[in-house]
Tab-separated table of C-alpha atoms in Angstrom:
chain	number	residue	atom	x	y	z
A	1	MET	CA	-16.654	34.390	-12.201
A	2	THR	CA	-19.364	31.822	-11.619
A	3	LYS	CA	-18.403	28.370	-13.218
A	4	PRO	CA	-20.868	27.024	-15.558
A	5	ARG	CA	-23.174	24.117	-14.390
A	6	GLY	CA	-25.104	21.211	-15.752
A	7	PHE	CA	-26.474	21.857	-19.466
A	8	GLU	CA	-24.851	25.238	-19.329
A	9	PHE	CA	-21.625	23.428	-18.932
A	10	TRP	CA	-22.349	20.765	-21.374
A	11	ARG	CA	-23.471	23.353	-24.217
A	12	SER	CA	-20.899	26.271	-23.660
A	13	THR	CA	-17.635	24.759	-22.360
A	14	LEU	CA	-17.935	21.133	-23.864
A	15	LYS	CA	-19.758	22.547	-26.953
A	16	GLY	CA	-22.515	20.176	-26.880
A	17	ALA	CA	-20.288	17.209	-27.529
A	18	ARG	CA	-22.319	14.273	-28.613
A	19	TYR	CA	-19.162	11.711	-29.537
A	20	VAL	CA	-17.030	10.947	-26.465
A	21	VAL	CA	-13.530	9.105	-26.232
A	22	ALA	CA	-13.409	7.481	-23.046
A	23	PRO	CA	-10.736	7.574	-20.449
A	24	MET	CA	-8.309	4.426	-21.056
A	25	VAL	CA	-5.483	3.524	-18.769
A	26	ASP	CA	-2.324	3.936	-21.068
A	27	GLN	CA	-4.547	4.352	-23.994
A	28	SER	CA	-6.190	7.580	-24.166
A	29	GLU	CA	-3.091	9.602	-24.315
A	30	LEU	CA	-2.327	12.917	-26.125
A	31	ALA	CA	-1.425	11.490	-29.508
A	32	TRP	CA	-4.482	9.181	-29.637
A	33	ARG	CA	-6.843	12.023	-28.445
A	34	LEU	CA	-5.619	13.994	-31.290
A	35	LEU	CA	-5.998	11.175	-33.880
A	36	SER	CA	-9.688	10.592	-32.541
A	37	ARG	CA	-10.630	14.310	-32.769
A	38	ARG	CA	-9.424	14.260	-36.463
A	39	HIS	CA	-11.708	11.628	-37.154
A	40	GLY	CA	-15.087	12.817	-35.362
A	41	ALA	CA	-14.481	12.875	-31.496
A	42	GLU	CA	-16.059	16.106	-29.928
A	43	LEU	CA	-14.486	15.365	-26.254
A	44	CYS	CA	-11.994	13.300	-24.694
A	45	TYR	CA	-10.901	12.490	-21.409
A	46	THR	CA	-7.210	11.652	-20.075
A	47	PRO	CA	-6.202	8.304	-18.912
A	48	MET	CA	-7.308	7.381	-15.404
A	49	LEU	CA	-4.814	9.610	-13.102
A	50	HIS	CA	-3.881	8.305	-9.559
A	51	ALA	CA	-4.838	11.292	-7.434
A	52	GLN	CA	-2.345	10.390	-4.777
A	53	VAL	CA	0.454	10.101	-6.903
A	54	PHE	CA	-0.494	12.906	-8.782
A	55	VAL	CA	-0.036	15.130	-5.497
A	56	ARG	CA	3.085	13.771	-4.490
A	57	ASP	CA	5.130	13.093	-7.722
A	58	ALA	CA	5.963	16.030	-9.933
A	59	ASN	CA	7.331	13.974	-12.739
A	60	TYR	CA	3.894	11.825	-12.670
A	61	ARG	CA	2.203	15.318	-13.299
A	62	ARG	CA	4.357	16.485	-15.858
A	63	GLU	CA	4.239	13.368	-17.887
A	64	ASN	CA	0.472	12.682	-17.821
A	65	LEU	CA	-1.069	16.410	-18.145
A	66	TYR	CA	1.319	19.096	-17.564
A	67	SER	CA	3.512	18.223	-21.130
A	68	GLU	CA	0.487	17.380	-22.839
A	69	VAL	CA	-1.005	20.750	-23.026
A	70	ASN	CA	-2.314	21.433	-26.493
A	71	GLN	CA	-5.143	23.884	-27.933
A	72	GLU	CA	-6.238	21.076	-30.424
A	73	ASP	CA	-6.937	18.972	-27.438
A	74	ARG	CA	-9.832	20.618	-26.014
A	75	PRO	CA	-12.258	20.225	-24.486
A	76	LEU	CA	-10.693	17.713	-22.240
A	77	ILE	CA	-11.859	16.281	-18.890
A	78	ALA	CA	-9.028	14.953	-16.777
A	79	GLN	CA	-10.198	11.842	-14.723
A	80	PHE	CA	-9.018	10.734	-11.169
A	81	CYS	CA	-9.376	7.700	-9.116
A	82	ALA	CA	-9.288	8.506	-5.257
A	83	ASN	CA	-10.765	7.158	-1.932
A	84	ASP	CA	-9.834	10.273	0.206
A	85	PRO	CA	-11.744	13.832	-0.346
A	86	GLU	CA	-8.524	15.907	0.960
A	87	VAL	CA	-6.155	13.966	-1.694
A	88	PHE	CA	-8.804	14.136	-4.483
A	89	ILE	CA	-9.162	18.011	-4.037
A	90	GLN	CA	-5.405	18.443	-3.894
A	91	ALA	CA	-4.940	16.538	-6.988
A	92	ALA	CA	-7.908	18.174	-8.925
A	93	LEU	CA	-6.626	21.693	-7.768
A	94	LEU	CA	-3.293	20.905	-9.486
A	95	ALA	CA	-4.910	19.789	-12.735
A	96	GLN	CA	-7.850	22.283	-13.106
A	97	ASP	CA	-5.881	24.652	-14.985
A	98	TYR	CA	-5.010	22.170	-17.665
A	99	CYS	CA	-8.621	20.751	-18.251
A	100	ASP	CA	-12.072	21.887	-18.533
A	101	ALA	CA	-13.626	19.674	-15.826
A	102	ILE	CA	-12.602	17.036	-13.298
A	103	ASP	CA	-14.163	13.701	-13.323
A	104	LEU	CA	-14.256	11.071	-10.550
A	105	ASN	CA	-13.610	7.554	-11.677
A	106	LEU	CA	-16.536	5.498	-9.875
A	107	GLY	CA	-16.638	2.736	-12.842
A	108	CYS	CA	-13.148	0.926	-13.011
A	109	PRO	CA	-13.840	-2.915	-11.920
A	110	GLN	CA	-10.369	-4.318	-12.381
A	111	MET	CA	-8.525	-6.028	-9.514
A	112	ILE	CA	-6.080	-3.146	-9.237
A	113	ALA	CA	-9.085	-0.958	-8.445
A	114	LYS	CA	-10.166	-3.510	-5.780
A	115	ARG	CA	-6.727	-3.588	-4.134
A	116	GLY	CA	-6.620	0.356	-4.057
A	117	HIS	CA	-10.244	0.781	-3.065
A	118	TYR	CA	-11.356	3.262	-5.645
A	119	GLY	CA	-13.268	3.019	-8.710
A	120	VAL	CA	-16.459	1.011	-8.938
A	121	PHE	CA	-15.579	-0.577	-5.235
A	122	LEU	CA	-16.598	2.939	-3.579
A	123	GLN	CA	-20.232	2.417	-5.306
A	124	ASP	CA	-21.604	1.437	-1.894
A	125	GLU	CA	-19.949	4.208	0.212
A	126	TRP	CA	-22.616	6.757	-0.544
A	127	ASP	CA	-21.402	9.171	2.227
A	128	LEU	CA	-17.756	9.228	1.372
A	129	LEU	CA	-18.757	9.770	-2.223
A	130	GLU	CA	-21.146	12.700	-1.322
A	131	LYS	CA	-18.433	14.405	0.654
A	132	MET	CA	-15.980	14.065	-2.065
A	133	ILE	CA	-18.309	15.536	-4.766
A	134	LYS	CA	-19.603	18.396	-2.385
A	135	LEU	CA	-16.072	19.271	-1.639
A	136	ALA	CA	-15.090	19.256	-5.458
A	137	ASP	CA	-17.876	21.369	-6.127
A	138	GLU	CA	-17.013	24.116	-3.661
A	139	LYS	CA	-13.230	24.104	-4.104
A	140	LEU	CA	-12.773	23.726	-7.727
A	141	ALA	CA	-12.863	26.541	-10.623
A	142	VAL	CA	-14.239	23.785	-12.994
A	143	PRO	CA	-17.107	21.401	-12.735
A	144	ILE	CA	-16.946	18.072	-11.408
A	145	THR	CA	-18.192	15.020	-13.195
A	146	CYS	CA	-18.612	11.403	-12.429
A	147	LYS	CA	-18.534	8.001	-14.449
A	148	ILE	CA	-19.965	5.173	-12.827
A	149	ARG	CA	-21.712	1.666	-13.455
A	150	VAL	CA	-24.973	0.467	-12.718
A	151	PHE	CA	-26.502	-1.701	-9.798
A	152	PRO	CA	-28.190	-4.619	-10.945
A	153	GLU	CA	-31.449	-2.899	-9.813
A	154	ILE	CA	-32.634	-0.022	-11.690
A	155	GLU	CA	-34.440	1.702	-8.888
A	156	LYS	CA	-30.931	1.490	-6.799
A	157	THR	CA	-29.128	2.823	-9.786
A	158	VAL	CA	-31.501	5.902	-10.323
A	159	LYS	CA	-31.310	6.770	-6.424
A	160	TYR	CA	-27.223	6.452	-6.860
A	161	ALA	CA	-27.390	8.768	-9.609
A	162	LYS	CA	-29.586	11.354	-7.841
A	163	MET	CA	-27.343	11.219	-4.975
A	164	LEU	CA	-24.414	12.333	-7.163
A	165	GLU	CA	-26.323	14.957	-8.777
A	166	LYS	CA	-27.489	16.507	-5.523
A	167	ALA	CA	-23.937	16.454	-4.122
A	168	GLY	CA	-22.765	18.713	-7.019
A	169	CYS	CA	-21.983	16.265	-10.201
A	170	GLN	CA	-22.458	18.390	-13.185
A	171	LEU	CA	-22.440	15.609	-15.804
A	172	LEU	CA	-22.684	11.753	-15.277
A	173	THR	CA	-21.554	9.059	-17.645
A	174	VAL	CA	-23.246	5.690	-16.922
A	175	HIS	CA	-21.647	2.571	-18.254
A	176	GLY	CA	-24.753	0.461	-18.432
A	177	ARG	CA	-22.643	-2.833	-16.953
A	178	THR	CA	-22.449	-3.861	-13.260
A	179	LYS	CA	-19.205	-4.288	-11.397
A	180	ASP	CA	-19.085	-7.975	-12.338
A	181	GLN	CA	-19.599	-7.526	-15.910
A	182	LYS	CA	-15.879	-7.647	-16.992
A	183	GLY	CA	-13.427	-10.207	-18.743
A	184	ALA	CA	-15.148	-13.169	-20.020
A	185	LEU	CA	-18.322	-12.190	-18.234
A	186	THR	CA	-18.662	-8.617	-19.701
A	187	GLY	CA	-22.016	-9.295	-21.694
A	188	ILE	CA	-24.402	-6.495	-23.000
A	189	ALA	CA	-24.670	-3.229	-21.406
A	190	SER	CA	-28.173	-2.260	-20.203
A	191	TRP	CA	-29.520	0.726	-22.068
A	192	LYS	CA	-32.610	0.646	-19.900
A	193	HIS	CA	-30.658	1.383	-16.845
A	194	ILE	CA	-29.064	4.617	-18.710
A	195	LYS	CA	-32.543	5.636	-19.980
A	196	ALA	CA	-33.679	5.526	-16.472
A	197	VAL	CA	-30.923	7.543	-15.098
A	198	ARG	CA	-31.380	10.048	-17.845
A	199	GLU	CA	-35.054	10.568	-17.126
A	200	ALA	CA	-34.534	10.633	-13.353
A	201	VAL	CA	-31.794	13.591	-13.316
A	202	ASN	CA	-31.515	17.104	-14.467
A	203	ILE	CA	-27.775	17.101	-15.713
A	204	PRO	CA	-26.557	15.916	-18.864
A	205	VAL	CA	-25.904	12.069	-19.447
A	206	PHE	CA	-23.226	10.190	-21.213
A	207	ALA	CA	-23.994	6.731	-22.198
A	208	ASN	CA	-21.237	3.946	-22.259
A	209	GLY	CA	-21.504	0.412	-23.424
A	210	ASN	CA	-22.551	-1.526	-26.570
A	211	ILE	CA	-20.920	0.853	-29.040
A	212	GLN	CA	-19.156	-0.585	-32.292
A	213	HIS	CA	-20.376	1.708	-35.047
A	214	LEU	CA	-21.700	5.032	-35.677
A	215	SER	CA	-25.102	3.329	-35.933
A	216	ASP	CA	-24.940	2.054	-32.540
A	217	VAL	CA	-24.193	5.689	-31.260
A	218	GLN	CA	-27.402	7.150	-33.058
A	219	ARG	CA	-29.607	4.127	-31.681
A	220	CYS	CA	-28.586	4.593	-28.381
A	221	MET	CA	-29.068	8.329	-28.182
A	222	GLU	CA	-32.615	7.446	-29.422
A	223	GLU	CA	-33.559	4.800	-27.052
A	224	THR	CA	-31.900	6.430	-23.921
A	225	GLY	CA	-32.133	10.439	-24.575
A	226	VAL	CA	-28.756	10.912	-23.480
A	227	GLN	CA	-26.681	13.851	-24.574
A	228	GLY	CA	-23.614	12.145	-25.803
A	229	VAL	CA	-22.085	8.588	-26.059
A	230	MET	CA	-18.876	7.305	-25.073
A	231	SER	CA	-16.997	4.636	-26.805
A	232	ALA	CA	-13.737	2.793	-25.647
A	233	GLU	CA	-13.133	-0.736	-27.334
A	234	GLY	CA	-14.948	0.455	-30.220
A	235	ASN	CA	-12.803	3.589	-30.629
A	236	LEU	CA	-9.460	1.626	-29.984
A	237	HIS	CA	-10.161	-0.626	-32.774
A	238	ASN	CA	-11.465	1.945	-35.101
A	239	PRO	CA	-10.481	5.586	-34.368
A	240	ALA	CA	-12.774	6.747	-37.308
A	241	LEU	CA	-16.069	5.273	-35.784
A	242	PHE	CA	-17.376	8.647	-35.034
A	243	GLU	CA	-17.309	9.321	-38.635
A	244	GLY	CA	-19.055	6.587	-39.506
A	245	CYS	CA	-16.474	4.936	-41.658
A	246	SER	CA	-14.215	1.896	-41.543
A	247	PRO	CA	-10.903	2.691	-43.209
A	248	PRO	CA	-7.963	0.414	-43.861
A	249	VAL	CA	-6.089	-0.388	-40.660
A	250	TRP	CA	-2.683	0.813	-42.054
A	251	GLU	CA	-4.050	4.344	-42.921
A	252	MET	CA	-5.053	4.786	-38.976
A	253	ALA	CA	-1.935	3.313	-38.065
A	254	GLU	CA	0.137	5.428	-40.176
A	255	GLU	CA	-1.676	8.309	-39.193
A	256	TYR	CA	-1.269	7.633	-35.387
A	257	LEU	CA	2.486	7.087	-35.726
A	258	GLU	CA	2.718	10.568	-37.570
A	259	VAL	CA	1.117	12.196	-34.608
A	260	VAL	CA	3.160	10.153	-32.253
A	261	GLU	CA	6.291	11.834	-34.020
A	262	LYS	CA	4.855	15.165	-34.054
A	263	HIS	CA	3.963	15.556	-30.282
A	264	PRO	CA	6.538	13.439	-28.345
A	265	PRO	CA	6.903	12.208	-25.929
A	266	CYS	CA	4.723	8.938	-25.968
A	267	SER	CA	5.425	5.673	-24.292
A	268	LEU	CA	6.602	2.888	-26.634
A	269	SER	CA	4.274	0.737	-24.741
A	270	TYR	CA	1.235	2.855	-25.537
A	271	VAL	CA	2.232	2.975	-29.166
A	272	ARG	CA	2.727	-0.758	-29.242
A	273	ALA	CA	-0.736	-1.564	-27.557
A	274	HIS	CA	-2.417	0.637	-29.947
A	275	ILE	CA	-0.948	-1.028	-33.122
A	276	PHE	CA	-1.756	-4.403	-31.535
A	277	LYS	CA	-5.372	-3.475	-31.175
A	278	LEU	CA	-5.671	-1.831	-34.783
A	279	TRP	CA	-4.249	-5.053	-36.531
A	280	HIS	CA	-5.879	-7.037	-34.293
A	281	HIS	CA	-7.647	-9.253	-36.563
A	282	THR	CA	-4.752	-9.428	-39.253
A	283	LEU	CA	-2.335	-10.569	-36.473
A	284	GLN	CA	-4.558	-13.751	-35.953
A	285	ILE	CA	-3.360	-14.632	-39.552
A	286	HIS	CA	0.305	-13.131	-39.840
A	287	GLN	CA	1.109	-14.510	-36.243
A	288	ASP	CA	4.917	-14.232	-37.207
A	289	LEU	CA	4.671	-10.437	-37.073
A	290	ARG	CA	2.730	-10.445	-34.039
A	291	GLU	CA	6.084	-11.694	-32.343
A	292	GLU	CA	7.956	-8.963	-34.032
A	293	LEU	CA	5.717	-6.175	-33.314
A	294	ALA	CA	6.194	-7.374	-29.485
A	295	LYS	CA	9.967	-7.116	-29.600
A	296	ALA	CA	10.036	-3.478	-31.527
A	297	LYS	CA	12.283	-1.485	-29.314
A	298	ASN	CA	11.258	1.919	-30.678
A	299	VAL	CA	8.602	3.838	-32.623
A	300	ALA	CA	10.498	3.021	-35.858
A	301	GLY	CA	10.425	-0.609	-35.327
A	302	VAL	CA	6.643	-0.536	-34.829
A	303	ALA	CA	6.353	1.494	-38.005
A	304	GLU	CA	8.478	-1.204	-39.857
A	305	VAL	CA	5.974	-4.082	-38.619
A	306	ASN	CA	3.270	-1.648	-39.701
A	307	ARG	CA	5.012	-1.360	-43.161
A	308	GLN	CA	5.066	-5.369	-43.571
A	309	LEU	CA	1.516	-5.908	-42.455
A	310	LYS	CA	0.435	-3.283	-45.018
A	311	GLN	CA	2.200	-4.879	-47.713
A	312	ARG	CA	0.773	-8.334	-46.969
A	313	CYS	CA	-2.677	-7.129	-46.796
A	314	GLN	CA	-2.325	-5.144	-50.119
A	315	GLU	CA	-0.890	-8.130	-51.820
A	316	GLU	CA	-3.927	-10.231	-50.704
A	317	MET	CA	-6.164	-7.616	-51.798
A	318	ALA	CA	-4.591	-7.826	-55.349
A	319	LYS	CA	-5.593	-11.367	-55.509
A	320	ASP	CA	-9.127	-12.653	-56.850
A	321	GLU	CA	-11.476	-12.459	-53.974
A	322	SER	CA	-12.188	-15.890	-53.564
A	323	GLU	CA	-8.643	-16.392	-52.707
A	324	TRP	CA	-8.562	-13.786	-49.863
A	325	THR	CA	-7.889	-15.490	-46.350
A	326	ARG	CA	-11.321	-16.215	-45.086
A	327	THR	CA	-12.509	-15.413	-41.337
A	328	ASP	CA	-15.782	-14.911	-40.002
A	329	LEU	CA	-15.635	-11.180	-39.930
A	330	PRO	CA	-18.086	-8.773	-41.667
A	331	PHE	CA	-15.373	-6.940	-43.599
A	332	PRO	CA	-11.979	-8.323	-44.554
A	333	HIS	CA	-9.563	-8.598	-41.754
A	334	TRP	CA	-7.513	-5.360	-42.831
A	335	ILE	CA	-10.391	-2.974	-42.285
A	336	CYS	CA	-11.119	-1.271	-39.106
A	337	GLN	CA	-14.018	-3.082	-37.493
A	338	PRO	CA	-14.712	-3.908	-33.809
A	339	TYR	CA	-13.667	-6.959	-31.798
A	340	VAL	CA	-16.732	-9.014	-30.666
A	341	ARG	CA	-15.629	-10.593	-27.274
A	342	PRO	CA	-16.564	-14.398	-27.492
A	343	PRO	CA	-19.511	-15.208	-24.808
A	344	PRO	CA	-18.431	-17.719	-22.118
A	345	LYS	CA	-18.308	-21.237	-22.945
A	346	ASP	CA	-21.038	-23.508	-22.016
A	347	PRO	CA	-19.370	-26.112	-19.064
A	348	ASN	CA	-22.084	-28.602	-20.350
A	349	THR	CA	-20.866	-28.720	-23.860
A	350	GLU	CA	-17.666	-30.012	-25.431
A	351	ASN	CA	-16.903	-29.886	-29.126
A	352	GLY	CA	-20.236	-28.944	-29.845
A	353	GLN	CA	-21.788	-32.001	-28.372
A	354	LYS	CA	-23.814	-31.584	-24.889
A	355	ALA	CA	-21.835	-33.263	-22.406
A	356	PRO	CA	-23.233	-35.735	-19.648
A	357	GLU	CA	-25.122	-33.993	-16.816
A	358	THR	CA	-22.621	-32.823	-14.272
A	359	LYS	CA	-22.622	-30.378	-11.212
A	360	ALA	CA	-22.732	-26.729	-12.305
A	361	VAL	CA	-19.532	-24.812	-12.283
A	362	SER	CA	-18.698	-21.199	-12.672
A	363	VAL	CA	-18.165	-20.048	-16.222
A	364	LYS	CA	-15.308	-17.552	-14.871
A	365	ARG	CA	-11.939	-18.612	-15.598
A	366	ALA	CA	-10.592	-20.998	-12.968
A	367	LEU	CA	-8.593	-19.685	-10.127
A	368	GLU	CA	-4.949	-20.789	-10.150
A	369	ASP	CA	-4.457	-24.143	-8.286
A	370	SER	CA	-2.126	-24.008	-5.212
A	371	ASP	CA	0.325	-26.414	-7.009
A	372	GLY	CA	0.684	-23.672	-9.798
A	373	SER	CA	-0.402	-26.153	-12.357
A	374	ASN	CA	0.024	-24.512	-15.947
A	375	ASP	CA	-3.423	-25.617	-17.068
A	376	SER	CA	-5.028	-23.470	-14.528
A	377	LEU	CA	-2.794	-20.396	-15.438
A	378	SER	CA	-3.529	-17.817	-17.969
A	379	LYS	CA	-1.423	-17.578	-20.916
A	380	ASN	CA	0.304	-14.662	-19.734
A	381	LYS	CA	1.042	-16.049	-16.551
A	382	GLN	CA	2.179	-19.385	-18.280
A	383	LYS	CA	5.013	-17.305	-20.006
A	384	LYS	CA	5.985	-15.835	-16.779
A	385	LYS	CA	6.115	-19.116	-15.243
A	386	ALA	CA	8.422	-20.415	-18.016
A	387	ARG	CA	10.847	-17.599	-17.419
A	388	ASN	CA	10.742	-18.399	-13.591
A	389	PRO	CA	9.609	-21.832	-12.664
A	390	ASN	CA	9.590	-21.174	-8.928
A	391	LYS	CA	7.071	-18.120	-9.535
A	392	ASN	CA	4.019	-18.764	-7.287
A	393	PHE	CA	0.619	-17.441	-8.448
A	394	CYS	CA	-1.508	-18.855	-5.645
A	395	PRO	CA	-3.363	-15.794	-4.042
A	396	GLU	CA	-3.379	-17.756	-0.791
A	397	LEU	CA	0.532	-18.275	-0.545
A	398	LYS	CA	1.415	-14.821	-1.893
A	399	PRO	CA	2.944	-12.463	0.804
A	400	LYS	CA	0.705	-10.156	2.478
A	401	TYR	CA	1.942	-6.457	2.336
A	402	ILE	CA	1.495	-4.472	5.231
A	403	LYS	CA	0.702	-0.615	4.536
A	404	CYS	CA	2.800	2.337	5.054
A	405	GLU	CA	1.243	3.964	8.126
A	406	GLN	CA	1.106	7.469	5.920
A	407	CYS	CA	0.606	6.970	2.556
A	408	GLY	CA	-0.943	3.072	2.250
A	409	ASN	CA	1.789	1.896	-0.024
A	410	PRO	CA	3.746	-1.516	1.035
A	411	LYS	CA	5.946	-0.481	3.754
A	412	GLY	CA	9.729	-1.588	3.781
A	413	ASN	CA	9.984	-4.923	5.766
A	414	LYS	CA	12.986	-3.752	7.542
A	415	CYS	CA	11.863	-0.078	8.107
A	416	VAL	CA	12.554	1.288	11.553
A	417	PHE	CA	9.492	3.594	11.230
A	418	SER	CA	7.099	1.032	9.377
A	419	LEU	CA	7.079	3.282	6.473
A	420	CYS	CA	7.469	3.122	2.640
A	421	ARG	CA	11.221	4.499	1.202
A	422	GLY	CA	9.379	7.757	0.280
A	423	CYS	CA	7.925	8.631	3.678
A	424	CYS	CA	10.762	7.136	5.468
A	425	LYS	CA	13.465	9.393	3.563
A	426	ARG	CA	11.183	12.506	4.672
A	427	LYS	CA	10.812	11.360	8.256
A	428	ALA	CA	14.528	10.513	8.625
A	429	PHE	CA	15.663	13.963	6.982
A	430	LYS	CA	13.506	15.759	9.247
A	431	GLU	CA	14.344	14.068	12.410
A	432	VAL	CA	18.167	13.459	11.547
A	433	ALA	CA	17.657	9.679	12.012
A	434	ASP	CA	19.003	6.552	10.353
A	435	CYS	CA	17.047	3.648	8.624
A	436	PRO	CA	19.396	0.671	7.680
A	437	GLY	CA	16.411	-0.947	6.285
A	438	HIS	CA	16.214	1.888	3.594
A	439	GLY	CA	19.956	2.634	3.437
A	440	LEU	CA	19.332	6.106	4.754
A	441	ARG	CA	22.110	7.559	6.864
A	442	PHE	CA	21.321	11.258	7.648
A	443	LYS	CA	22.392	11.011	11.351
A	444	THR	CA	25.532	9.050	10.565
A	445	LYS	CA	26.366	11.678	7.850
A	446	ALA	CA	25.390	14.387	10.415
A	447	LEU	CA	27.625	13.244	13.109
A	448	LYS	CA	30.686	12.738	10.520
A	449	GLN	CA	30.234	16.214	9.445
A	450	CYS	CA	29.958	17.651	13.033
A	451	ASN	CA	33.314	15.962	13.656
A	452	SER	CA	35.159	17.144	10.825
A	453	ASP	CA	33.488	20.832	11.346
A	454	THR	CA	34.629	20.704	15.077
A	455	GLY	CA	38.023	18.782	15.018
A	456	GLY	CA	36.100	15.717	16.676
A	457	GLY	CA	35.291	17.769	19.634
A	458	GLN	CA	32.269	16.064	21.692
A	459	SER	CA	31.089	16.364	25.075
A	460	ASN	CA	30.413	12.939	26.671
A	461	GLY	CA	30.341	11.223	23.404
A	462	LYS	CA	27.501	13.105	22.200
A	463	PRO	CA	27.408	15.666	19.280
A	464	ASN	CA	26.055	19.178	19.634
A	465	SER	CA	22.731	18.994	18.370
A	466	GLN	CA	22.533	22.397	17.245
A	467	THR	CA	25.714	21.729	14.930
A	468	VAL	CA	24.100	18.416	13.922
A	469	SER	CA	20.988	20.197	12.939
A	470	THR	CA	22.648	22.983	10.957
A	471	ALA	CA	24.756	20.154	9.262
A	472	VAL	CA	21.876	18.223	8.014
A	473	HIS	CA	19.605	21.005	6.954
A	474	ASP	CA	22.383	23.070	4.847
A	475	PRO	CA	21.206	22.827	0.925
A	476	LEU	CA	22.461	19.480	-0.153
């Protein structure tokens, strides 16, 4: 049976989905997807999955996709990060029976993506990307899609999108920000870039960026002509965004916790992170409960903090409106609403006053000084520094890891094969060898077993190779 392509795929398999929940690392898990679908989401993505780990680790596959199969959770697209065509195809083939399409992540701008050389850091390697998409289009039983970020130039972005379409991409999600627009420099996404891509390609396009309310979704579709709109941050702060309503936070939090209980297992770190996002504005006021939430040891502990936050908010609601805790938010802090990231501070102003003319400086957060001064560290790193005063955060002084020759993970410093532990174990087992650096003693154990089986008989001090081979390769 021929797999659907382009608009046929969008209309039949994805059921013409317009409201889309983005792939979010550790945040778009099954429970959150089901909650979002209950409140208007028509299509969801899995969190970004690492193709290499997905191929080699059965537990990773089970925990991140296989155990989450649920008929309510369709249509579903599984997203992978990868930089090797063969590894990507192997992972996609293992996943294709559990989803409706495979997505290649070409948009992640975080440092982990830079170190692993995937996500948006592949956007200049067009030959590699063309090979990956073509191979996926040929080998997979489900369509291949891509999520990209834009180049500063509209023309180059359009050329990039057309290359992916020609290679076999059947649906394109365009995040209207560049590689450098992240963190304090996130800024506004360019819908002009998205519109230009939509007009240039003959496959469905989803837009991503600047989505905080349902009105933004509608305006984006009108201005760009896209088939659907994807939300990440907006969805995390208000999972009812696609319904066009802003319910009290505790309603969404309680419903989410019910789904978590109904569809285990769900990592506590995911649950806690979602509650932090939902209660973000309220926790700026009730900071004592922020600490309690961080210390919660299980879902019941998270639910108790949620109950206390609900009680405090309802007590405040019962007061006269003039006595409510005032914030600069459009709604009371206990209502689901977006978090608007503050713009970068102007380095030439201080306390609202224009500072004397100084040499221009970057608005990015300063890199850590080599002396590890706390003034230059992020809050998270300051906490780590407090726990371990000797911890070093200077990139220049951090040890440089040598990669394993087979898989790219850091190799063991004392490994005799110059491999990571996993690869070393396979090689040592296969070759009946020892690796003291990793504590592997296959040869030593084989010799001992050989001696016990033969009564210690050896010829010229050497064991019989056939006996050693048999001893090691017997079922463990």
